[in-house]
Short mmCIF file of C-alpha atoms and ligand atoms in Angstrom, two decimals:
data_model
loop_
_atom_site.label_atom_id
_atom_site.label_comp_id
_atom_site.label_asym_id
_atom_site.label_seq_id
_atom_site.Cartn_x
_atom_site.Cartn_y
_atom_site.Cartn_z
CA MET A 40 -23.68 -2.76 -25.65
CA ASP A 41 -23.36 -6.40 -24.50
CA THR A 42 -20.77 -7.34 -21.89
CA ALA A 43 -18.77 -9.70 -24.16
CA HIS A 44 -18.32 -6.98 -26.81
CA CYS A 45 -17.38 -4.43 -24.13
CA SER A 46 -14.86 -6.78 -22.60
CA GLU A 47 -12.72 -6.86 -25.73
CA GLN A 48 -12.67 -3.06 -25.91
CA ILE A 49 -12.00 -2.73 -22.17
CA VAL A 50 -9.06 -5.16 -22.29
CA GLU A 51 -7.63 -3.30 -25.29
CA ARG A 52 -7.88 0.07 -23.48
CA LEU A 53 -6.43 -1.35 -20.26
CA ARG A 54 -3.42 -2.78 -22.10
CA ALA A 55 -2.86 0.54 -23.92
CA ALA A 56 -3.28 2.64 -20.72
CA SER A 57 -0.34 4.31 -18.95
CA ARG A 58 -2.15 5.48 -15.79
CA ILE A 59 -4.99 3.42 -14.26
CA ALA A 60 -7.21 4.71 -11.40
CA ILE A 61 -9.85 2.58 -9.66
CA LEU A 62 -12.60 3.80 -7.27
CA THR A 63 -14.43 1.16 -5.22
CA GLY A 64 -17.53 1.28 -3.00
CA ALA A 65 -19.51 -0.97 -0.72
CA GLY A 66 -20.67 -3.13 -3.64
CA LEU A 67 -17.14 -4.58 -3.91
CA SER A 68 -17.56 -6.10 -0.41
CA ALA A 69 -21.19 -7.19 -0.85
CA GLU A 70 -20.10 -10.64 -2.11
CA SER A 71 -17.96 -11.01 1.01
CA GLY A 72 -21.13 -10.75 3.08
CA ILE A 73 -20.69 -7.14 4.22
CA PRO A 74 -23.97 -5.22 3.79
CA THR A 75 -23.75 -2.11 1.61
CA PHE A 76 -24.68 1.29 2.98
CA ARG A 77 -28.09 1.17 1.31
CA ASP A 78 -28.90 -2.37 2.46
CA ALA A 79 -31.44 -2.29 5.28
CA MET A 80 -29.77 -3.00 8.59
CA SER A 81 -30.86 -5.84 10.88
CA GLY A 82 -31.33 -6.61 14.56
CA LEU A 83 -30.45 -3.85 17.02
CA TRP A 84 -29.66 -1.56 14.10
CA SER A 85 -32.85 -2.16 12.09
CA LYS A 86 -34.42 1.07 13.32
CA TYR A 87 -31.47 3.18 12.15
CA ALA A 88 -30.26 4.29 8.72
CA PRO A 89 -26.42 4.26 8.48
CA SER A 90 -26.41 7.95 7.67
CA GLN A 91 -28.07 8.60 11.08
CA LEU A 92 -25.21 6.90 12.90
CA ALA A 93 -22.29 7.95 10.68
CA THR A 94 -22.08 11.55 11.98
CA PRO A 95 -20.16 13.42 14.70
CA GLN A 96 -23.51 14.53 16.11
CA ALA A 97 -24.68 10.93 16.56
CA PHE A 98 -21.43 10.07 18.35
CA ALA A 99 -21.68 13.15 20.59
CA ARG A 100 -25.30 12.31 21.38
CA ASP A 101 -24.74 8.62 22.14
CA PRO A 102 -21.05 7.60 22.05
CA ALA A 103 -21.78 4.14 23.46
CA LEU A 104 -24.36 3.31 20.74
CA VAL A 105 -22.25 4.62 17.83
CA SER A 106 -18.98 3.08 19.01
CA ARG A 107 -20.75 -0.27 19.51
CA TRP A 108 -22.10 -0.09 15.92
CA TYR A 109 -18.62 0.53 14.54
CA ASP A 110 -17.01 -2.10 16.72
CA GLU A 111 -19.59 -4.71 15.67
CA ARG A 112 -18.93 -3.82 12.00
CA ARG A 113 -15.20 -4.12 12.67
CA ALA A 114 -15.61 -7.56 14.26
CA ALA A 115 -17.95 -8.67 11.44
CA ALA A 116 -15.52 -7.47 8.74
CA ALA A 117 -12.66 -9.33 10.44
CA LEU A 118 -14.69 -12.57 10.04
CA CYS A 119 -15.38 -11.94 6.33
CA GLU A 120 -13.00 -12.93 3.54
CA PRO A 121 -11.99 -10.84 0.50
CA ASN A 122 -13.95 -12.05 -2.54
CA ALA A 123 -12.90 -12.73 -6.15
CA GLY A 124 -13.37 -9.05 -6.99
CA HIS A 125 -10.82 -7.96 -4.37
CA ALA A 126 -8.42 -10.68 -5.53
CA ALA A 127 -8.79 -9.63 -9.18
CA LEU A 128 -7.94 -6.01 -8.33
CA ALA A 129 -4.80 -7.13 -6.47
CA ARG A 130 -3.78 -9.16 -9.55
CA LEU A 131 -4.55 -6.21 -11.84
CA GLN A 132 -2.28 -3.97 -9.73
CA ARG A 133 0.59 -6.48 -9.97
CA TRP A 134 0.06 -6.83 -13.75
CA ALA A 135 -0.06 -3.02 -14.24
CA LEU A 136 3.06 -2.33 -12.17
CA SER A 137 5.01 -5.13 -13.91
CA ALA A 138 4.02 -3.52 -17.23
CA GLY A 139 5.40 -0.15 -16.06
CA LYS A 140 1.98 1.49 -15.67
CA GLU A 141 0.81 3.75 -12.84
CA PHE A 142 -1.95 2.17 -10.73
CA THR A 143 -4.00 3.88 -7.99
CA LEU A 144 -6.62 2.03 -5.95
CA ILE A 145 -9.01 4.41 -4.18
CA THR A 146 -11.66 3.01 -1.85
CA GLN A 147 -14.64 4.41 0.04
CA ASN A 148 -14.78 1.17 2.01
CA VAL A 149 -13.58 0.98 5.60
CA ASP A 150 -13.41 -2.85 5.91
CA GLY A 151 -9.75 -3.39 4.93
CA LEU A 152 -10.60 -6.22 2.50
CA HIS A 153 -8.54 -4.75 -0.37
CA GLN A 154 -5.41 -4.87 1.79
CA ARG A 155 -6.20 -8.40 2.99
CA ALA A 156 -6.53 -9.47 -0.69
CA GLY A 157 -2.98 -8.16 -1.36
CA SER A 158 -3.65 -4.70 -2.84
CA ALA A 159 -0.90 -2.20 -1.89
CA ASN A 160 -0.95 1.56 -1.29
CA VAL A 161 -4.74 1.64 -0.99
CA LEU A 162 -6.13 5.18 -0.59
CA GLU A 163 -8.83 4.89 2.13
CA LEU A 164 -10.90 8.03 1.56
CA HIS A 165 -13.28 7.35 4.45
CA GLY A 166 -10.90 5.90 7.02
CA SER A 167 -10.82 2.41 8.49
CA LEU A 168 -12.78 0.34 11.01
CA ARG A 169 -9.45 -1.03 12.25
CA VAL A 170 -8.18 2.38 13.44
CA TRP A 171 -9.55 4.19 16.53
CA ARG A 172 -8.36 7.60 17.75
CA CYS A 173 -8.28 9.13 21.25
CA LEU A 174 -10.21 12.41 21.53
CA ALA A 175 -7.97 13.49 24.42
CA CYS A 176 -4.39 12.59 23.41
CA GLY A 177 -4.81 11.86 19.69
CA THR A 178 -3.17 8.42 19.95
CA GLU A 179 -4.18 6.07 17.13
CA VAL A 180 -5.11 2.60 18.36
CA LYS A 181 -5.41 -0.57 16.22
CA PRO A 182 -7.31 -2.86 18.60
CA PRO A 183 -7.13 -6.68 18.40
CA ALA A 184 -9.91 -8.48 16.46
CA ALA A 185 -11.95 -9.13 19.66
CA PRO A 186 -14.71 -6.60 20.38
CA PHE A 187 -14.06 -3.88 22.96
CA SER A 188 -15.14 -4.81 26.49
CA SER A 189 -17.15 -1.60 27.05
CA TYR A 190 -18.51 1.33 25.04
CA PRO A 191 -17.39 3.93 24.32
CA PRO A 192 -13.88 2.37 24.50
CA ILE A 193 -11.36 4.27 26.62
CA CYS A 194 -7.74 5.10 25.78
CA ALA A 195 -4.88 4.23 28.17
CA CYS A 196 -4.81 7.96 29.03
CA GLY A 197 -8.46 7.79 30.13
CA GLY A 198 -9.69 9.68 27.08
CA ARG A 199 -12.57 8.48 24.85
CA LEU A 200 -11.76 6.56 21.65
CA ARG A 201 -13.66 7.33 18.40
CA PRO A 202 -13.62 5.26 15.19
CA GLY A 203 -10.93 6.35 12.68
CA ILE A 204 -13.75 6.85 10.19
CA VAL A 205 -14.69 9.96 8.15
CA TRP A 206 -18.25 10.80 9.18
CA PHE A 207 -20.70 12.83 7.12
CA GLY A 208 -19.81 16.49 7.52
CA GLU A 209 -16.14 15.69 8.22
CA ALA A 210 -13.22 16.43 5.91
CA LEU A 211 -11.54 13.52 4.15
CA PRO A 212 -7.88 12.77 4.95
CA PRO A 213 -6.11 15.54 2.95
CA ASP A 214 -3.33 13.29 1.65
CA ALA A 215 -5.75 10.57 0.45
CA ILE A 216 -8.21 12.86 -1.34
CA THR A 217 -5.42 14.99 -2.87
CA ARG A 218 -3.68 11.91 -4.29
CA ALA A 219 -7.00 10.44 -5.43
CA GLU A 220 -7.99 13.62 -7.27
CA ALA A 221 -4.60 13.86 -8.95
CA ALA A 222 -4.86 10.23 -10.10
CA ALA A 223 -8.41 10.71 -11.42
CA GLU A 224 -7.34 13.81 -13.38
CA ALA A 225 -4.21 12.25 -14.84
CA CYS A 226 -5.43 8.74 -15.64
CA ASP A 227 -6.27 7.40 -19.08
CA PHE A 228 -8.33 4.48 -17.69
CA PHE A 229 -10.75 4.93 -14.74
CA ALA A 230 -13.03 2.32 -13.18
CA SER A 231 -15.95 3.01 -10.82
CA LEU A 232 -16.70 -0.33 -9.14
CA GLY A 233 -19.59 -1.16 -6.79
CA THR A 234 -20.49 2.36 -5.79
CA SER A 235 -23.78 4.22 -5.95
CA ALA A 236 -21.67 7.34 -6.62
CA VAL A 237 -23.81 9.63 -4.45
CA VAL A 238 -21.31 10.52 -1.72
CA TYR A 239 -18.98 13.47 -2.36
CA PRO A 240 -16.21 14.38 -2.79
CA ALA A 241 -15.51 10.68 -3.64
CA ALA A 242 -18.08 10.58 -6.46
CA GLY A 243 -16.50 13.77 -7.83
CA LEU A 244 -13.51 11.64 -8.83
CA ILE A 245 -15.64 10.09 -11.58
CA SER A 246 -16.43 13.53 -12.96
CA LYS A 247 -12.72 14.40 -12.91
CA ALA A 248 -11.90 11.27 -14.90
CA LEU A 249 -14.68 11.99 -17.40
CA THR A 250 -13.49 15.59 -17.81
CA GLY A 251 -9.97 14.35 -18.50
CA ARG A 252 -9.12 11.98 -21.31
CA ALA A 253 -9.88 8.76 -19.47
CA ALA A 254 -11.96 5.86 -20.72
CA VAL A 255 -14.37 5.18 -17.83
CA MET A 256 -15.70 1.71 -16.94
CA GLU A 257 -18.51 1.27 -14.40
CA ILE A 258 -19.48 -2.13 -12.94
CA ASN A 259 -22.69 -2.16 -10.90
CA PRO A 260 -25.88 -4.27 -11.15
CA GLU A 261 -27.79 -0.97 -10.78
CA PRO A 262 -27.44 2.21 -12.86
CA THR A 263 -25.94 5.34 -11.27
CA ASP A 264 -25.87 9.05 -12.17
CA PHE A 265 -22.67 8.35 -14.14
CA SER A 266 -23.85 5.32 -16.14
CA ALA A 267 -24.84 7.31 -19.22
CA ALA A 268 -21.55 9.25 -19.35
CA ALA A 269 -19.34 6.19 -18.78
CA THR A 270 -17.56 4.67 -21.77
CA TRP A 271 -18.79 1.25 -20.61
CA SER A 272 -21.42 0.63 -17.93
CA LEU A 273 -21.68 -3.09 -17.14
CA ARG A 274 -24.73 -4.35 -15.22
CA GLU A 275 -22.67 -7.01 -13.52
CA LYS A 276 -21.40 -8.03 -10.07
CA THR A 277 -17.76 -7.10 -9.46
CA GLY A 278 -17.00 -10.52 -7.95
CA GLU A 279 -18.03 -12.12 -11.26
CA MET A 280 -16.89 -9.54 -13.83
CA LEU A 281 -13.48 -8.46 -12.51
CA PRO A 282 -11.90 -11.95 -12.57
CA VAL A 283 -13.05 -12.37 -16.21
CA LEU A 284 -11.53 -9.03 -17.26
CA VAL A 285 -8.24 -9.56 -15.40
CA GLU A 286 -7.89 -13.07 -16.87
CA LEU A 287 -8.32 -11.57 -20.39
CA VAL A 288 -5.86 -8.74 -19.65
CA GLU A 289 -3.17 -11.10 -18.36
CA ARG A 290 -3.68 -13.50 -21.28
CA ALA A 291 -3.75 -10.92 -24.11
C1 LIG B 315 -17.37 16.43 3.38
C2 LIG B 315 -17.64 6.19 6.49
C3 LIG B 315 -16.94 18.71 3.87
C4 LIG B 315 -18.73 6.04 7.51
C5 LIG B 315 -18.74 7.41 4.73
C6 LIG B 315 -20.51 18.00 -2.27
C7 LIG B 315 -19.19 18.19 -1.93
C8 LIG B 315 -18.73 17.85 -0.67
C9 LIG B 315 -19.59 17.29 0.28
C10 LIG B 315 -20.92 17.11 -0.05
C11 LIG B 315 -21.37 17.46 -1.32
N1 LIG B 315 -22.68 17.17 -1.35
C12 LIG B 315 -23.06 16.64 -0.17
C13 LIG B 315 -22.02 16.60 0.65
C14 LIG B 315 -22.04 16.09 2.02
C15 LIG B 315 -21.75 14.61 2.10
C16 LIG B 315 -22.41 13.79 1.03
O1 LIG B 315 -21.80 13.46 0.04
N2 LIG B 315 -23.66 13.47 1.26
C17 LIG B 315 -24.39 12.64 0.32
C18 LIG B 315 -25.26 11.67 1.11
C19 LIG B 315 -25.20 13.54 -0.57
N3 LIG B 315 -20.32 14.39 2.08
C20 LIG B 315 -19.66 14.44 3.24
O2 LIG B 315 -20.18 14.74 4.31
C21 LIG B 315 -18.16 14.17 3.20
N4 LIG B 315 -17.51 15.23 3.91
O3 LIG B 315 -17.57 16.69 2.25
O4 LIG B 315 -16.97 17.35 4.31
C22 LIG B 315 -15.91 19.36 4.72
C23 LIG B 315 -14.79 19.90 4.10
C24 LIG B 315 -13.86 20.55 4.88
C25 LIG B 315 -14.00 20.61 6.29
C26 LIG B 315 -15.12 20.02 6.89
C27 LIG B 315 -16.08 19.39 6.10
C28 LIG B 315 -17.83 12.90 3.94
C29 LIG B 315 -18.38 11.70 3.22
C30 LIG B 315 -17.87 10.41 3.89
C31 LIG B 315 -18.94 9.86 4.79
N5 LIG B 315 -18.50 8.56 5.32
N6 LIG B 315 -18.26 6.27 5.18
C32 LIG B 315 -19.14 4.61 7.65
O5 LIG B 315 -18.73 3.76 6.83
O6 LIG B 315 -19.91 4.35 8.59
S1 LIG B 315 -19.64 7.37 3.30
C33 LIG B 315 -20.36 5.83 3.19
O7 LIG B 315 -21.45 5.97 2.33
C34 LIG B 315 -19.50 4.80 2.53
O8 LIG B 315 -18.15 4.92 2.88
C35 LIG B 315 -19.70 5.04 1.09
O9 LIG B 315 -18.79 5.96 0.62
C36 LIG B 315 -21.04 5.69 1.05
C37 LIG B 315 -22.02 4.73 0.44
O10 LIG B 315 -21.63 4.66 -0.87
P1 LIG B 315 -21.28 3.24 -1.55
O11 LIG B 315 -19.94 2.78 -1.13
O12 LIG B 315 -21.52 3.44 -2.98
O13 LIG B 315 -22.29 2.24 -0.96
P2 LIG B 315 -23.80 2.21 -1.28
O14 LIG B 315 -24.39 1.30 -0.31
O15 LIG B 315 -24.29 3.60 -1.40
O16 LIG B 315 -23.89 1.58 -2.77
C38 LIG B 315 -23.44 0.27 -2.98
C39 LIG B 315 -23.49 0.08 -4.48
O17 LIG B 315 -23.00 -1.22 -4.78
C40 LIG B 315 -24.90 0.14 -5.06
O18 LIG B 315 -24.91 1.00 -6.19
C41 LIG B 315 -25.19 -1.30 -5.48
O19 LIG B 315 -25.98 -1.37 -6.65
C42 LIG B 315 -23.81 -1.82 -5.75
N7 LIG B 315 -23.64 -3.26 -5.60
C43 LIG B 315 -24.28 -4.10 -4.75
N8 LIG B 315 -23.79 -5.38 -4.92
C44 LIG B 315 -22.82 -5.30 -5.87
C45 LIG B 315 -22.71 -3.97 -6.30
N9 LIG B 315 -21.83 -3.58 -7.24
C46 LIG B 315 -21.04 -4.52 -7.77
N10 LIG B 315 -21.06 -5.82 -7.41
C47 LIG B 315 -21.94 -6.25 -6.47
N11 LIG B 315 -21.97 -7.55 -6.12
ZN1 LIG B 316 -5.57 9.02 24.93
#
């Protein structure tokens, strides 16, 4: 089905929806210059795959290396700007709430760009680069934009700081995943945006939406395991497609 024909149907379903749930992945931030998880890494990190570094075992084995990787990603994200896709989702949330609809934005991303674009109440399933936690006293630290001076960074109590990130093998924040699953089950419009949909339990949200009564829209230049089951699967970039859809929704 061509994108123009889909767009009319999508806008119609969005305007008729009562409960909207959106899941985003690294593809949303790709047009802001933040590499996705499957992009090859460069420089010091070129010999690693993200999944090798994004584990408690990697941090235990080499806390300086892993905390440097996260701190460099944090500093890099702070220098990036939200793109038109982030801005469109913030506009869509304002439109939905003003029309008396429920709107839940769920992200797998840890870069904070949705919040910087103006989205509110973002459910961060995999934590945030901007939050670090002390292994000794549990204090949560939101460090200034400048990189840490040494790795692994140390808490005021002398304890070691770890990134406030959900690593592979770790449980997701109970409140975030519980609210995300409830939204995916209850919604009548679900969008899967810029995600390869291979990481669980986040990808399971798409299944929950499909099992319910939701119309499901996917936007991704590449197909995923859910493309065939989606109501609409658009081979587009989110930074290009989302502004078009939100413009049509607001105008209709
Ligand atoms: C857990 C933080 C249990 C780190 C991340 C079934 C059930 C439960 C668990 C599992 C399960 N099966 C397997 C597991 C284990 C595992 C898992 O899912 N493994 C996968 C690899 C098979 N899951 C876990 O370990 C989870 N924990 O279940 O714990 C438990 C329970 C109780 C008690 C103890 C334990 C934890 C998962 C979270 C891991 N942390 N992130 C960090 O950032 O460093 S996941 C990380 O990878 C990202 O956050 C992201 O979620 C994921 C990558 O996915 P994407 O965001 O989709 O990014 P990706 O690069 O893959 O794809 C980008 C897409 O964008 C592409 O499709 C591309 O085509 C597209 N794109 C590119 N440009 C654009 C675009 N799209 C649109 N526009 C563009 N311009
Ligand atoms: Zn401490």
